[in-house]
Coordinates of C-alpha atoms in Angstrom, one line a residue:
M200 CA 11.6 9.1 7.8
V201 CA 10.4 12.7 8.4
V202 CA 9.9 15.1 5.5
S203 CA 8.7 18.7 5.7
I204 CA 5.7 19.4 3.6
D205 CA 3.6 22.4 2.6
K206 CA 0.4 23.3 0.8
L207 CA -1.6 20.3 2.1
M208 CA -5.0 19.6 0.5
L209 CA -7.3 16.7 1.5
W210 CA -10.1 15.5 -0.7
R211 CA -13.3 15.4 1.4
V212 CA -16.5 14.0 -0.2
D213 CA -16.6 16.2 -3.3
S214 CA -14.1 19.0 -2.8
W215 CA -10.5 19.8 -1.6
K216 CA -10.0 21.0 2.0
K217 CA -7.0 23.3 1.9
Y218 CA -4.8 24.0 4.9
G219 CA -3.7 27.6 5.0
P220 CA -0.1 28.9 5.5
N221 CA -0.7 29.2 9.3
E222 CA -1.9 25.6 9.5
C223 CA 1.0 24.3 7.5
I224 CA 3.7 25.6 9.9
S225 CA 6.1 22.7 10.7
M226 CA 3.9 20.2 8.9
S227 CA 5.6 16.9 8.1
L228 CA 5.2 13.5 6.5
R229 CA 6.3 10.5 8.6
I230 CA 6.5 6.8 8.2
L231 CA 6.1 4.8 11.4
C232 CA 5.2 1.1 11.7
D233 CA 3.8 0.9 8.1
Q234 CA 1.7 4.0 8.8
L235 CA 2.0 7.1 6.8
L236 CA 1.3 10.1 9.1
I237 CA 0.8 13.7 8.2
T238 CA 1.4 15.8 11.3
T239 CA 1.9 19.2 12.7
E240 CA 3.8 20.0 15.9
S241 CA 0.7 19.3 18.0
K242 CA -1.5 16.9 16.1
V243 CA -1.9 14.1 13.5
L244 CA -3.9 15.4 10.6
E245 CA -4.0 12.2 8.6
T246 CA -3.0 8.5 9.0
I247 CA -2.8 6.1 6.2
N248 CA -2.2 2.3 6.5
M249 CA 0.6 1.7 3.9
N250 CA -0.8 -1.8 3.3
E251 CA -3.9 -0.3 1.6
K252 CA -4.1 0.3 -2.1
I253 CA -2.0 3.4 -2.6
K254 CA -0.6 5.1 -5.6
G255 CA 1.4 8.3 -5.8
I256 CA 1.7 10.6 -8.8
Y257 CA 4.2 13.5 -8.7
K258 CA 5.1 16.5 -10.8
G259 CA 8.1 18.4 -9.6
D260 CA 7.9 18.6 -5.9
V261 CA 4.1 18.2 -5.7
L262 CA 2.8 14.7 -4.8
V263 CA -0.8 13.4 -5.0
L264 CA -1.7 10.2 -3.2
F265 CA -4.7 8.1 -4.1
I266 CA -5.8 5.7 -1.4
R267 CA -8.5 3.1 -2.1
R268 CA -9.9 1.9 1.2
T269 CA -13.1 0.3 -0.1
A270 CA -14.7 0.0 -3.5
Q271 CA -16.7 3.2 -2.8
E272 CA -14.1 5.2 -1.0
I273 CA -11.1 6.8 -2.7
R274 CA -9.1 9.3 -0.7
K275 CA -6.8 11.9 -2.3
I276 CA -4.1 13.8 -0.6
K277 CA -2.0 16.5 -2.3
F278 CA 1.0 18.3 -0.8
Q279 CA 4.3 19.9 -1.7
I280 CA 7.6 18.4 -0.5
K281 CA 9.8 21.1 0.9
N282 CA 13.2 19.4 0.7
N283 CA 14.9 16.2 -0.4
T284 CA 12.1 15.4 -2.9
D285 CA 14.0 12.6 -4.7
H286 CA 14.8 10.9 -1.3
C287 CA 11.2 11.2 -0.2
L288 CA 9.8 9.7 -3.4
E289 CA 12.4 6.9 -3.3
L290 CA 11.4 5.9 0.2
L291 CA 7.7 6.0 -0.5
N292 CA 8.2 4.0 -3.7
K293 CA 9.4 1.1 -1.4
Y294 CA 5.9 0.9 0.0
F295 CA 3.7 1.7 -3.0
P296 CA 4.1 2.9 -6.7
V297 CA 5.1 6.5 -7.1
V298 CA 5.2 7.6 -10.7
S299 CA 5.9 10.8 -12.6
H300 CA 2.9 12.7 -14.0
N301 CA 4.8 12.7 -17.4
S302 CA 5.5 9.0 -17.5
R303 CA 3.6 6.7 -19.8
P304 CA 2.5 3.4 -18.5
N305 CA 4.3 0.4 -20.0
N306 CA 2.3 -2.2 -21.8
I307 CA 2.6 -4.7 -18.9
R308 CA 0.8 -8.0 -19.4
P309 CA 0.0 -9.7 -16.1
R310 CA 1.1 -13.3 -15.8
Y311 CA -2.2 -14.2 -14.1
R312 CA -5.6 -12.6 -14.4
N313 CA -7.2 -13.9 -11.2
I314 CA -6.7 -15.9 -8.0
E315 CA -7.9 -19.1 -9.7
E316 CA -5.0 -19.0 -12.2
V317 CA -2.5 -18.4 -9.3
L318 CA -3.9 -21.3 -7.3
T319 CA -3.9 -23.6 -10.4
Y320 CA -0.3 -22.8 -11.1
A321 CA 0.8 -23.2 -7.4
L322 CA -1.1 -26.5 -7.0
N323 CA 0.2 -28.0 -10.2
K324 CA 3.8 -27.2 -9.4
K325 CA 5.5 -30.4 -8.4
D326 CA 8.5 -29.3 -6.4
L327 CA 7.2 -26.7 -3.9
T328 CA 10.2 -27.0 -1.6
S329 CA 12.6 -25.3 -4.1
C330 CA 10.5 -22.1 -4.0
T331 CA 12.0 -19.4 -1.7
T332 CA 10.9 -15.9 -1.4
D333 CA 12.6 -13.1 0.5
L334 CA 9.9 -10.9 1.9
P335 CA 10.5 -7.1 2.0
P336 CA 11.5 -5.8 5.5
S337 CA 8.2 -3.8 5.6
F338 CA 6.3 -7.1 6.0
K339 CA 7.7 -7.5 9.5
N340 CA 5.4 -4.7 10.7
F341 CA 2.5 -6.2 8.7
V342 CA 3.0 -9.6 10.4
K343 CA 3.1 -7.9 13.8
L344 CA -0.2 -6.1 13.0
C345 CA -1.7 -9.4 11.9
L346 CA -0.6 -11.2 15.0
L347 CA -2.1 -8.5 17.2
D348 CA -5.5 -8.7 15.4
P349 CA -7.8 -11.0 17.4
S350 CA -9.6 -12.2 14.2
F351 CA -6.4 -13.2 12.5
P352 CA -6.3 -16.9 13.7
K353 CA -9.8 -17.4 12.2
L354 CA -8.7 -15.9 8.9
V355 CA -5.7 -18.4 8.9
Q356 CA -8.1 -21.3 9.6
E357 CA -10.5 -20.3 6.8
T358 CA -7.6 -19.9 4.3
Q359 CA -6.2 -23.3 5.3
K360 CA -9.7 -24.9 4.8
F361 CA -10.0 -23.2 1.4
L362 CA -6.5 -24.3 0.2
N363 CA -7.1 -27.9 1.5
C364 CA -10.4 -28.0 -0.4
K365 CA -8.6 -26.8 -3.6
I366 CA -5.7 -29.3 -3.1
N367 CA -8.2 -32.2 -2.6
K368 CA -10.2 -31.0 -5.6
N369 CA -7.1 -30.9 -7.8
S370 CA -5.8 -34.3 -6.6
D371 CA -9.1 -35.9 -7.7
F372 CA -8.4 -34.8 -11.2
T373 CA -4.8 -35.9 -11.4
E374 CA -5.3 -39.4 -10.1

């Protein structure tokens, strides 16, 4: 996906950095391998991993992205979509929530409040073989990135140890 954008502003520390009309010439928004790129003809201005916590809020053809990288760092990016606004918002909504500025949040009640409740439910479920989940196509790139990460096997081992510990802990109570 390539979408032309205009009026780019990036939040830096405590103020907006505005890109002037000369800097915004042929500026575009691109999605490539689960990365959201903001580019000009000659350089990449911003790259955002789409697996981070991102939320988009739009009003008309202006979109503001909020990206939470760490508990202390929240990035904000604001820009105007030049054309095909609905198509752009629809594509971005496949990766992260994009909501209208005028919409009111639903009173959604989460099924689980924390990871302990999720694990308890999963471990107490008797027939785990009937559970199937179709993963979104965007996870293919995420899996590729994980497999390329040299620390990924260690993470898998630690996760497996943790789950085995939880399974053994629960089996002690059920017997």
